[in-house]
Coordinates of C-alpha atoms (C1' of nucleotides) in Angstrom, one line a residue:
Chain A
M1 CA 122.3 78.7 94.1
A2 CA 122.4 81.8 96.9
A3 CA 125.5 82.9 98.9
K4 CA 128.6 80.6 98.3
T5 CA 130.7 82.8 100.2
D6 CA 132.7 80.0 101.9
I7 CA 133.4 81.5 105.1
K8 CA 135.9 79.4 105.1
G9 CA 137.9 81.1 102.6
T10 CA 140.5 78.6 101.8
D11 CA 139.5 78.3 97.8
E12 CA 143.2 77.0 97.2
T13 CA 144.3 80.3 95.8
R14 CA 147.0 82.4 97.6
A15 CA 144.1 85.1 98.1
G16 CA 142.4 82.6 99.4
D17 CA 145.1 81.7 101.8
V18 CA 146.0 85.6 102.8
L19 CA 141.7 86.2 103.4
H20 CA 141.9 83.2 106.2
R21 CA 144.6 84.2 107.8
M22 CA 143.9 88.0 107.8
R23 CA 140.4 87.1 109.6
L24 CA 141.6 84.7 112.2
D25 CA 144.0 87.8 112.9
I26 CA 141.3 90.3 113.6
I27 CA 138.8 88.2 114.9
S28 CA 141.2 87.5 117.4
C29 CA 142.0 90.8 117.7
A30 CA 145.6 90.8 116.7
L31 CA 145.3 93.7 114.3
K32 CA 143.5 96.2 116.3
P33 CA 140.0 97.6 115.8
G34 CA 140.1 101.1 114.3
T35 CA 143.3 100.5 113.0
R36 CA 144.8 102.1 109.7
M37 CA 145.8 99.3 107.2
R38 CA 148.7 100.2 105.3
F39 CA 149.4 98.3 102.2
E40 CA 152.8 97.7 103.0
T41 CA 153.2 97.0 106.3
L42 CA 150.4 93.6 105.7
K43 CA 152.7 93.6 102.3
E44 CA 155.3 92.5 104.7
L45 CA 153.1 90.7 107.2
Y46 CA 151.3 88.6 104.9
A47 CA 153.9 87.6 101.9
V48 CA 152.0 88.6 99.3
S49 CA 151.7 91.7 96.4
F50 CA 149.0 94.6 96.4
S51 CA 146.4 93.1 94.2
T52 CA 146.4 90.0 96.8
L53 CA 146.1 91.8 99.4
R54 CA 143.3 94.0 97.6
E55 CA 141.7 91.2 96.8
A56 CA 141.5 89.7 100.5
L57 CA 140.4 92.9 101.8
Q58 CA 137.6 93.4 99.3
R59 CA 136.4 90.0 100.7
L60 CA 136.6 91.3 104.0
V61 CA 134.7 94.4 103.7
A62 CA 132.4 92.3 102.2
E63 CA 132.0 90.4 105.6
G64 CA 132.1 94.0 107.8
L65 CA 135.3 93.0 109.6
V66 CA 137.0 95.6 107.8
I67 CA 135.7 99.1 105.8
S68 CA 136.7 101.0 103.2
E69 CA 136.5 104.4 102.4
G70 CA 137.3 105.8 98.5
Q71 CA 140.5 106.8 98.1
R72 CA 141.6 106.0 101.4
G73 CA 142.4 102.5 102.5
F74 CA 140.9 100.5 104.4
M75 CA 140.8 100.2 107.7
V76 CA 140.2 96.8 110.6
A77 CA 136.1 97.9 111.2
P78 CA 136.2 99.2 114.6
L79 CA 133.7 98.0 117.8
Y80 CA 131.0 100.4 118.5
L81 CA 128.6 100.0 120.9
S82 CA 125.6 100.7 119.2
D83 CA 126.7 97.6 116.2
L84 CA 127.1 95.2 118.8
Q85 CA 123.8 96.1 119.7
D86 CA 122.1 96.3 116.6
L87 CA 124.1 92.1 115.8
T88 CA 122.2 91.4 119.1
D89 CA 119.0 92.0 117.8
V90 CA 119.8 90.7 114.5
R91 CA 121.3 87.8 116.0
V92 CA 118.3 87.1 118.1
L93 CA 116.3 87.4 114.6
V94 CA 118.0 84.9 112.1
D95 CA 119.0 82.0 115.0
Q96 CA 115.6 82.0 116.1
E97 CA 114.5 81.2 112.8
C98 CA 117.4 79.3 112.2
I99 CA 116.6 76.7 114.6
G100 CA 113.1 76.7 114.3
R101 CA 113.9 75.6 110.8
S102 CA 116.2 72.9 112.3
I103 CA 113.9 71.7 114.3
L104 CA 111.5 70.9 112.3
H105 CA 113.7 69.6 109.2
G106 CA 116.6 68.1 111.4
D107 CA 117.0 64.2 111.1
D108 CA 119.0 61.7 113.0
E109 CA 122.5 62.9 111.7
W110 CA 121.8 66.1 112.4
E111 CA 121.1 65.5 116.1
A112 CA 124.6 63.3 116.2
Q113 CA 126.5 66.1 115.1
I114 CA 125.1 68.6 117.5
I115 CA 126.2 65.9 120.2
A116 CA 129.5 65.1 118.9
A117 CA 129.9 69.0 118.5
F118 CA 129.0 69.6 122.3
H119 CA 131.1 66.7 123.2
R120 CA 133.9 68.0 121.9
M121 CA 133.9 71.4 123.2
D122 CA 133.0 70.2 126.7
R123 CA 136.1 68.1 126.6
L124 CA 138.5 71.0 125.2
K125 CA 136.6 73.2 128.3
A126 CA 137.9 70.0 130.7
R127 CA 140.9 70.3 129.7
L128 CA 141.7 73.9 129.6
N129 CA 139.6 74.8 132.9
D130 CA 139.8 78.4 133.9
L131 CA 140.8 80.3 131.0
Y132 CA 139.6 78.1 128.2
F133 CA 137.5 81.3 126.9
M134 CA 140.9 83.1 125.6
S135 CA 142.0 79.5 123.7
D136 CA 141.6 80.3 119.6
E137 CA 141.1 76.4 119.5
W138 CA 137.4 76.6 122.1
A139 CA 136.5 79.4 119.7
V140 CA 136.8 77.1 117.2
L141 CA 135.1 74.0 118.9
H142 CA 132.3 76.8 120.3
G143 CA 131.5 78.1 117.2
D144 CA 130.9 74.6 115.7
F145 CA 128.5 73.7 118.4
H146 CA 127.1 76.7 117.7
R147 CA 126.0 76.4 114.0
S148 CA 125.5 72.6 114.5
L149 CA 122.7 73.6 116.3
V150 CA 121.1 75.4 113.1
S151 CA 123.0 73.5 110.5
A152 CA 119.7 71.5 109.7
C153 CA 117.6 74.8 108.7
R154 CA 118.1 74.5 104.9
S155 CA 117.9 78.2 104.1
P156 CA 121.6 78.8 102.1
T157 CA 120.9 82.2 102.1
L158 CA 120.1 82.2 106.3
L159 CA 123.0 80.1 107.2
D160 CA 125.6 82.1 105.3
F161 CA 124.1 85.2 106.8
R162 CA 123.7 83.8 110.0
D163 CA 127.5 82.8 110.0
K164 CA 128.8 86.1 109.3
L165 CA 127.1 88.3 112.5
F166 CA 128.3 85.0 114.5
Q167 CA 132.1 86.0 113.3
R168 CA 131.4 89.6 113.7
A169 CA 129.8 89.1 117.0
H170 CA 132.8 87.2 117.9
R171 CA 135.6 90.1 118.0
Y172 CA 133.7 91.8 120.8
R173 CA 133.1 88.9 123.3
R174 CA 137.0 88.4 122.1
M175 CA 138.0 91.8 123.3
S176 CA 135.8 91.4 126.8
C177 CA 137.7 88.4 127.7
Q178 CA 140.8 90.6 128.1
F179 CA 138.8 93.4 130.2
R180 CA 137.1 90.3 132.1
T181 CA 135.8 90.6 135.6
K182 CA 133.7 87.8 135.8
W183 CA 132.1 85.4 133.7
R184 CA 128.7 83.0 133.8
P185 CA 128.9 79.6 133.5
K186 CA 128.3 79.1 130.6
D187 CA 129.1 75.3 130.1
V188 CA 125.2 74.4 131.5
E189 CA 123.3 77.1 129.1
H190 CA 125.1 75.0 126.3
R191 CA 123.4 72.0 127.8
T192 CA 120.3 72.8 128.2
L193 CA 120.5 74.4 124.4
M194 CA 121.1 71.0 123.4
E195 CA 118.7 69.0 124.7
T196 CA 115.9 71.0 124.0
V197 CA 116.6 71.7 120.6
I198 CA 116.8 67.3 120.3
A199 CA 113.6 67.2 122.1
R200 CA 112.6 69.3 119.0
D201 CA 110.5 72.2 121.9
A202 CA 111.0 74.9 118.9
P203 CA 109.6 77.7 121.6
A204 CA 111.3 76.5 124.6
A205 CA 114.5 76.5 122.3
K206 CA 114.0 80.2 120.7
N207 CA 113.9 81.2 123.9
L208 CA 117.4 79.7 125.6
I209 CA 119.3 81.2 122.8
E210 CA 117.3 84.6 122.7
R211 CA 118.5 85.0 126.7
H212 CA 121.7 82.9 125.7
I213 CA 122.4 86.1 122.9
R214 CA 121.9 88.3 125.1
E215 CA 123.3 87.8 128.2
T216 CA 126.5 87.3 126.6
T217 CA 125.7 90.9 125.1
E218 CA 125.7 91.8 129.0
N219 CA 128.0 90.0 129.4
V220 CA 130.6 91.7 127.2
I221 CA 129.2 95.3 127.6
Q222 CA 129.8 94.6 131.4
N223 CA 133.6 93.7 130.8
A224 CA 134.6 96.0 127.9
G225 CA 131.2 98.2 127.6
Q226 CA 133.9 101.3 128.4
F227 CA 136.3 100.4 125.9
L228 CA 134.0 100.7 123.0
S229 CA 134.1 103.6 120.8
T230 CA 130.8 105.3 120.0
E231 CA 130.0 105.9 116.4
P232 CA 131.7 109.5 115.5
T233 CA 133.2 107.8 113.0
A234 CA 134.6 109.9 110.1
F235 CA 136.9 107.5 108.1
P236 CA 140.2 110.5 108.6
G237 CA 139.6 111.6 111.4
I238 CA 140.4 108.3 113.6
L239 CA 142.8 107.6 111.5
K240 CA 145.2 110.2 113.7
S241 CA 143.5 109.5 117.1
I242 CA 144.5 105.7 116.2
A243 CA 148.0 106.0 114.7
A244 CA 148.9 108.2 118.0
E245 CA 148.0 105.9 120.4
Chain B
M1 CA 129.8 101.2 110.9
A2 CA 127.7 97.1 110.6
A3 CA 127.8 96.6 106.9
K4 CA 129.1 99.5 104.6
T5 CA 128.8 97.8 101.7
D6 CA 127.3 100.8 100.1
I7 CA 125.3 99.0 97.6
K8 CA 125.1 101.7 94.9
G9 CA 129.1 100.6 94.5
T10 CA 130.1 104.3 93.2
D11 CA 133.2 104.7 95.3
E12 CA 134.8 107.1 92.7
T13 CA 137.4 104.2 92.3
R14 CA 137.7 103.1 88.4
A15 CA 136.8 99.5 90.4
G16 CA 133.7 100.9 92.0
D17 CA 132.3 101.8 88.7
V18 CA 132.5 98.7 86.6
L19 CA 131.2 96.7 89.8
H20 CA 128.4 99.3 89.7
R21 CA 127.6 98.9 85.8
M22 CA 128.8 95.1 86.2
R23 CA 126.2 94.8 88.4
L24 CA 122.9 96.2 86.6
D25 CA 124.0 94.1 83.5
I26 CA 123.3 91.3 86.0
I27 CA 120.3 92.7 87.1
S28 CA 119.1 93.5 84.4
C29 CA 119.8 90.0 82.7
A30 CA 122.0 91.6 80.1
L31 CA 124.5 89.1 81.2
K32 CA 122.5 86.0 81.1
P33 CA 122.4 83.7 84.2
G34 CA 124.8 80.8 84.5
T35 CA 127.1 82.5 81.6
R36 CA 130.5 81.7 82.1
M37 CA 132.6 85.3 82.1
R38 CA 136.6 85.5 80.4
F39 CA 139.1 87.8 81.3
E40 CA 139.4 88.7 78.0
T41 CA 135.9 89.5 77.2
L42 CA 134.9 91.9 80.6
K43 CA 138.5 93.6 79.6
E44 CA 137.3 94.9 76.4
L45 CA 133.4 95.4 77.8
Y46 CA 134.0 97.1 80.2
A47 CA 137.8 98.3 78.9
V48 CA 140.1 97.7 82.6
S49 CA 141.8 95.5 83.1
F50 CA 142.7 92.2 85.2
S51 CA 143.3 93.7 88.7
T52 CA 140.3 95.5 88.6
L53 CA 138.0 93.4 86.9
R54 CA 138.4 91.3 89.6
E55 CA 138.3 93.5 92.6
A56 CA 134.5 93.6 91.3
L57 CA 134.0 90.7 90.3
Q58 CA 135.0 89.7 93.9
R59 CA 132.8 92.4 95.3
L60 CA 129.7 90.4 93.5
V61 CA 130.3 87.4 94.5
A62 CA 129.6 88.8 98.0
E63 CA 126.6 89.9 96.6
G64 CA 125.4 86.5 95.7
L65 CA 125.5 88.1 91.8
V66 CA 129.1 86.5 90.5
I67 CA 129.9 83.1 91.8
S68 CA 133.5 81.8 91.8
E69 CA 135.8 78.7 91.9
G70 CA 138.5 78.2 92.7
Q71 CA 141.0 78.3 89.5
R72 CA 138.7 78.1 87.1
G73 CA 137.2 81.6 87.4
F74 CA 133.6 83.4 87.5
M75 CA 130.1 83.2 86.1
V76 CA 127.1 84.9 86.3
A77 CA 125.2 83.5 89.5
P78 CA 122.2 80.6 88.0
L79 CA 119.0 81.3 88.9
Y80 CA 117.7 77.8 90.6
L81 CA 114.0 77.2 91.4
S82 CA 115.4 76.5 94.7
D83 CA 117.1 79.4 95.1
L84 CA 114.2 81.3 94.6
Q85 CA 112.2 79.9 97.2
D86 CA 115.1 80.2 99.6
L87 CA 115.4 83.9 98.9
T88 CA 111.5 84.5 99.1
D89 CA 111.3 83.0 102.2
V90 CA 113.8 84.7 104.1
R91 CA 112.9 88.0 102.2
V92 CA 109.8 87.3 104.3
L93 CA 111.1 87.2 107.9
V94 CA 113.6 90.0 107.0
D95 CA 111.5 92.5 105.4
Q96 CA 108.3 91.9 107.7
E97 CA 110.9 92.5 110.8
C98 CA 112.4 95.9 108.9
I99 CA 109.2 96.9 108.8
G100 CA 107.6 96.5 112.2
R101 CA 110.5 97.9 113.3
S102 CA 110.2 101.1 110.2
I103 CA 106.3 101.2 111.9
L104 CA 108.0 101.7 115.7
H105 CA 110.4 104.5 115.1
G106 CA 109.3 106.4 112.0
D107 CA 109.2 109.7 112.2
D108 CA 107.5 112.3 109.7
E109 CA 110.1 113.0 107.5
W110 CA 109.3 109.0 107.4
E111 CA 106.3 109.0 105.9
A112 CA 106.9 111.9 103.5
Q113 CA 109.8 109.7 101.8
I114 CA 107.2 106.9 100.9
I115 CA 104.8 109.1 100.0
A116 CA 107.2 110.7 98.0
A117 CA 108.5 107.8 96.3
F118 CA 105.2 106.0 95.5
H119 CA 104.5 108.8 94.0
R120 CA 107.4 109.4 91.1
M121 CA 106.7 105.5 90.6
D122 CA 103.2 105.7 90.0
R123 CA 103.6 109.0 87.8
L124 CA 106.2 107.1 86.1
K125 CA 103.9 103.8 85.5
A126 CA 101.3 106.5 84.4
R127 CA 103.6 107.3 81.8
L128 CA 105.0 103.7 80.7
N129 CA 101.4 102.2 80.7
D130 CA 100.9 98.7 79.9
L131 CA 104.5 97.8 79.9
Y132 CA 106.1 99.6 82.5
F133 CA 107.8 96.4 84.6
M134 CA 109.8 96.2 81.4
S135 CA 111.8 99.6 81.9
D136 CA 114.9 100.4 84.0
E137 CA 113.5 103.2 84.8
W138 CA 110.7 101.4 86.9
A139 CA 113.0 98.9 88.1
V140 CA 114.7 101.9 90.5
L141 CA 111.4 103.3 91.6
H142 CA 110.2 100.8 92.5
G143 CA 113.1 99.0 94.2
D144 CA 113.1 103.3 96.1
F145 CA 109.6 102.8 97.0
H146 CA 109.9 99.6 98.7
R147 CA 113.1 100.3 100.2
S148 CA 111.3 103.6 101.8
L149 CA 108.9 101.3 103.5
V150 CA 112.0 99.6 105.1
S151 CA 114.4 102.8 105.9
A152 CA 113.1 103.4 109.8
C153 CA 114.2 100.5 111.2
R154 CA 117.5 101.7 112.5
S155 CA 119.0 98.2 111.6
P156 CA 122.3 99.0 109.2
T157 CA 123.0 95.1 109.0
L158 CA 119.6 94.0 108.7
L159 CA 119.2 96.6 106.2
D160 CA 122.3 96.0 104.3
F161 CA 121.1 92.8 104.4
R162 CA 117.6 93.3 103.0
D163 CA 119.7 95.4 100.1
K164 CA 121.3 92.3 98.7
L165 CA 118.2 90.0 99.3
F166 CA 115.9 92.7 96.9
Q167 CA 118.5 92.8 94.6
R168 CA 119.5 89.5 94.1
A169 CA 115.0 89.1 94.0
H170 CA 114.9 91.1 90.9
R171 CA 117.1 89.2 88.6
Y172 CA 113.8 86.5 88.9
R173 CA 111.6 89.3 88.4
R174 CA 113.2 90.6 85.6
M175 CA 113.3 87.1 83.7
S176 CA 110.0 86.1 84.5
C177 CA 109.3 89.2 82.4
Q178 CA 110.4 88.2 79.4
F179 CA 108.0 85.1 79.3
R180 CA 105.3 87.1 81.1
T181 CA 101.8 86.1 79.6
K182 CA 99.9 87.9 82.8
W183 CA 100.6 90.0 85.3
R184 CA 98.8 90.9 88.4
P185 CA 98.2 94.3 89.2
K186 CA 100.1 95.8 91.6
D187 CA 99.6 99.2 92.2
V188 CA 96.3 99.0 94.3
E189 CA 98.6 96.2 96.4
H190 CA 101.4 98.9 96.6
R191 CA 99.2 101.7 97.4
T192 CA 97.3 99.6 100.5
L193 CA 100.6 99.1 101.7
M194 CA 101.3 102.6 102.2
E195 CA 98.6 102.9 103.4
T196 CA 98.8 100.4 106.1
V197 CA 102.3 101.3 107.0
I198 CA 101.2 105.2 107.5
A199 CA 98.4 104.0 110.0
R200 CA 100.8 101.9 111.6
D201 CA 98.8 99.0 111.4
A202 CA 102.1 96.3 112.2
P203 CA 100.2 93.2 111.8
A204 CA 98.7 94.4 108.4
A205 CA 101.7 95.7 107.3
K206 CA 103.7 92.5 107.8
N207 CA 100.7 90.1 105.9
L208 CA 100.7 92.2 102.9
I209 CA 104.5 92.5 102.2
E210 CA 104.5 88.6 102.7
R211 CA 101.7 88.1 100.4
H212 CA 103.3 90.8 98.2
I213 CA 106.2 89.2 97.8
R214 CA 105.1 85.2 98.2
E215 CA 102.4 86.2 95.3
T216 CA 105.2 87.8 93.0
T217 CA 107.2 84.2 93.8
E218 CA 104.5 82.2 92.5
N219 CA 103.9 84.8 89.0
V220 CA 107.6 84.6 88.3
I221 CA 107.2 80.9 88.6
Q222 CA 104.2 80.0 86.6
N223 CA 105.9 82.7 84.0
A224 CA 109.2 81.7 84.1
G225 CA 109.8 78.5 86.8
Q226 CA 110.0 76.1 84.1
F227 CA 113.4 78.0 82.6
L228 CA 114.9 77.8 85.7
S229 CA 117.9 75.1 86.0
T230 CA 116.9 72.6 88.7
E231 CA 120.3 72.7 91.0
P232 CA 122.2 70.2 89.7
T233 CA 125.2 72.3 89.4
A234 CA 128.9 71.7 89.2
F235 CA 130.9 74.3 87.9
P236 CA 132.7 72.5 85.5
G237 CA 130.1 70.8 84.7
I238 CA 127.7 74.0 83.5
L239 CA 130.1 75.7 81.7
K240 CA 129.8 73.4 78.4
S241 CA 126.5 73.3 78.2
I242 CA 126.5 76.8 78.2
A243 CA 128.9 77.9 76.6
A244 CA 127.2 75.6 73.7
E245 CA 124.1 77.4 73.4
Chain C
dA1 C1' 146.2 136.9 110.9
dC2 C1' 144.1 134.9 107.4
dA3 C1' 142.5 132.6 103.4
dC4 C1' 144.1 130.3 98.9
dC5 C1' 146.5 127.9 96.0
dA6 C1' 150.5 125.1 94.1
dC7 C1' 154.2 122.1 95.8
dT8 C1' 156.2 117.7 97.8
dG9 C1' 155.9 113.2 100.0
dA10 C1' 153.6 109.3 101.1
dT11 C1' 149.3 106.2 100.1
dT12 C1' 146.5 103.9 97.5
dT13 C1' 145.2 102.0 92.8
dT14 C1' 145.4 100.6 88.0
dC15 C1' 147.8 98.2 84.4
dG16 C1' 149.7 94.5 81.8
dA17 C1' 153.6 91.1 81.4
dA18 C1' 155.0 86.9 83.6
dA19 C1' 154.0 82.7 86.5
dA20 C1' 150.5 79.5 88.0
dT21 C1' 146.8 76.3 87.3
dG22 C1' 143.2 73.5 84.6
dT23 C1' 141.3 71.7 80.4
dG24 C1' 141.3 68.6 76.4
dA25 C1' 143.8 66.1 72.8
dG26 C1' 146.5 62.6 71.5
dC27 C1' 148.7 58.2 72.7
dA28 C1' 150.3 54.0 74.9
dT29 C1' 148.7 50.2 78.0
dC30 C1' 146.2 46.7 80.0
Chain D
dG1 C1' 136.8 49.1 73.9
dA2 C1' 138.2 51.7 78.3
dT3 C1' 141.5 54.0 81.2
dG4 C1' 145.8 57.0 82.6
dC5 C1' 149.7 60.3 81.2
dT6 C1' 151.7 63.5 78.9
dC7 C1' 152.0 67.7 76.7
dA8 C1' 150.4 71.6 75.0
dC9 C1' 147.1 75.9 74.9
dA10 C1' 144.2 78.9 76.9
dT11 C1' 142.4 80.8 81.6
dT12 C1' 143.4 82.6 85.5
dT13 C1' 146.2 84.3 88.7
dT14 C1' 150.1 86.5 91.2
dC15 C1' 153.7 90.2 90.5
dG16 C1' 156.1 95.1 90.5
dA17 C1' 156.3 99.3 88.5
dA18 C1' 154.0 103.0 87.1
dA19 C1' 149.4 106.2 87.5
dA20 C1' 146.9 108.6 90.1
dT21 C1' 144.8 110.4 94.1
dC22 C1' 145.5 112.4 99.4
dA23 C1' 147.6 114.9 102.7
dG24 C1' 150.0 117.9 105.1
dT25 C1' 153.8 121.9 104.3
dG26 C1' 155.0 126.4 103.5
dG27 C1' 154.3 130.9 100.3
dT28 C1' 151.1 134.6 98.6
dG29 C1' 148.1 137.8 98.2
dT30 C1' 144.7 140.8 101.2

DNA sequence: ACACCACTGATTTTCGAAAATGTGAGCATC
DNA sequence: GATGCTCACATTTTCGAAAATCAGTGGTGT
């Protein structure tokens, strides 16, 4: 039945709830990349027991948001330049494929969902103007819009993978906001993307999504590239250096 | 750091060990697809406690080998025809990409690993002749060979995803062995694949791997297609029908 | 001075009992 | 006869204490 990972994580169990909250904290960088996650701390932060925490953490490891080592516990996955580049390439591959298939299979309802998602995103942006991209609410609607584009691709496996990649990438975008100097206007890109997809022009849409993804990554690197770790990540080594700051 | 899922699962903790054993049991179909996994049963089967089991199960869910629903527990992921087809398409996409990149980046050591892996697989096949494909040992060496082909692709994210797909696909291959009527000789295909990859002929290699994957799937469908479920899988519904058999 | 070992405190991992939840049977009602 | 309700049982989920493991410290021998 393919990957039933349920990216929402809200499976009405307590661990699912903690997973959900923890994930938001990680992708919003409220839990800083590279920080050690001690159980005592987390326990009072989320008000649940060891086992429940452990369960949520395990699932986050599978999503690539947390890493764990042997008997040494967990830490928020650090942000690496090399990881961002890897992520970018894979996202281009996967999103292109998903968009191609969606254009092939999508029906009227699919188009309607895209237009609706764009409208919601566009209106919110107008309301929040200028610092809209810092808002968590906008992050959700932006994510929804991009997902609507690929939602008709008819591959649960690919879609599930795509969602995880998108989430991981979001942490880098979020981090770069803080150091932002300039930000290119993405609303035009989004509109063009929508129009091209609905016009069923697959090659053009694939080009657009590639440019969209790669340019965003370049922006991130320009804004925050110097703050990204450069990979010398032995697990115990980093713990001290991070705890120190 | 990317996806650090550690497909071996042996992170020297007890849960890691259980994960490892359980995964083998699922892949080898010792735990039958679609069966409900009750804690009492698993507890004495693997001789660990609730929490430890739970932890291993969560990780298996992330790998797509187990599915879980709300407060209803876990079950071995069923095998669906539609899932197999989805899996096949995605594997073609991902393996082609990985092979292309490996051919681009691979060095002498990479070639050596491929040749060594092929040799190990080939010799074992000769020793086991005729029913080699039922052997668990061969499954390992066959997996190692395919992985060696793509191992130089320089994308942890893609490789990790590929490994999970390969594993999920293995369950279908394993199941079809039991109902096997005929089996095409794959050793020639493997040799050609190896030679083409080492000759750095990317387009040809991509064609070969696609044919290899798709033909294997067709074989599986011919042998065992009628035994695959056809997707009407509400969670509580299937429980009774399976428990009954 | 340097390497090695044992010990201590901090932290993670595991356990099994207790709480929460789902499932199905039996009964009342329409 | 079918539908909805309540209760008892089976099963999962959560909890916090106990065991296992790791990291750092001090002492000993060379």
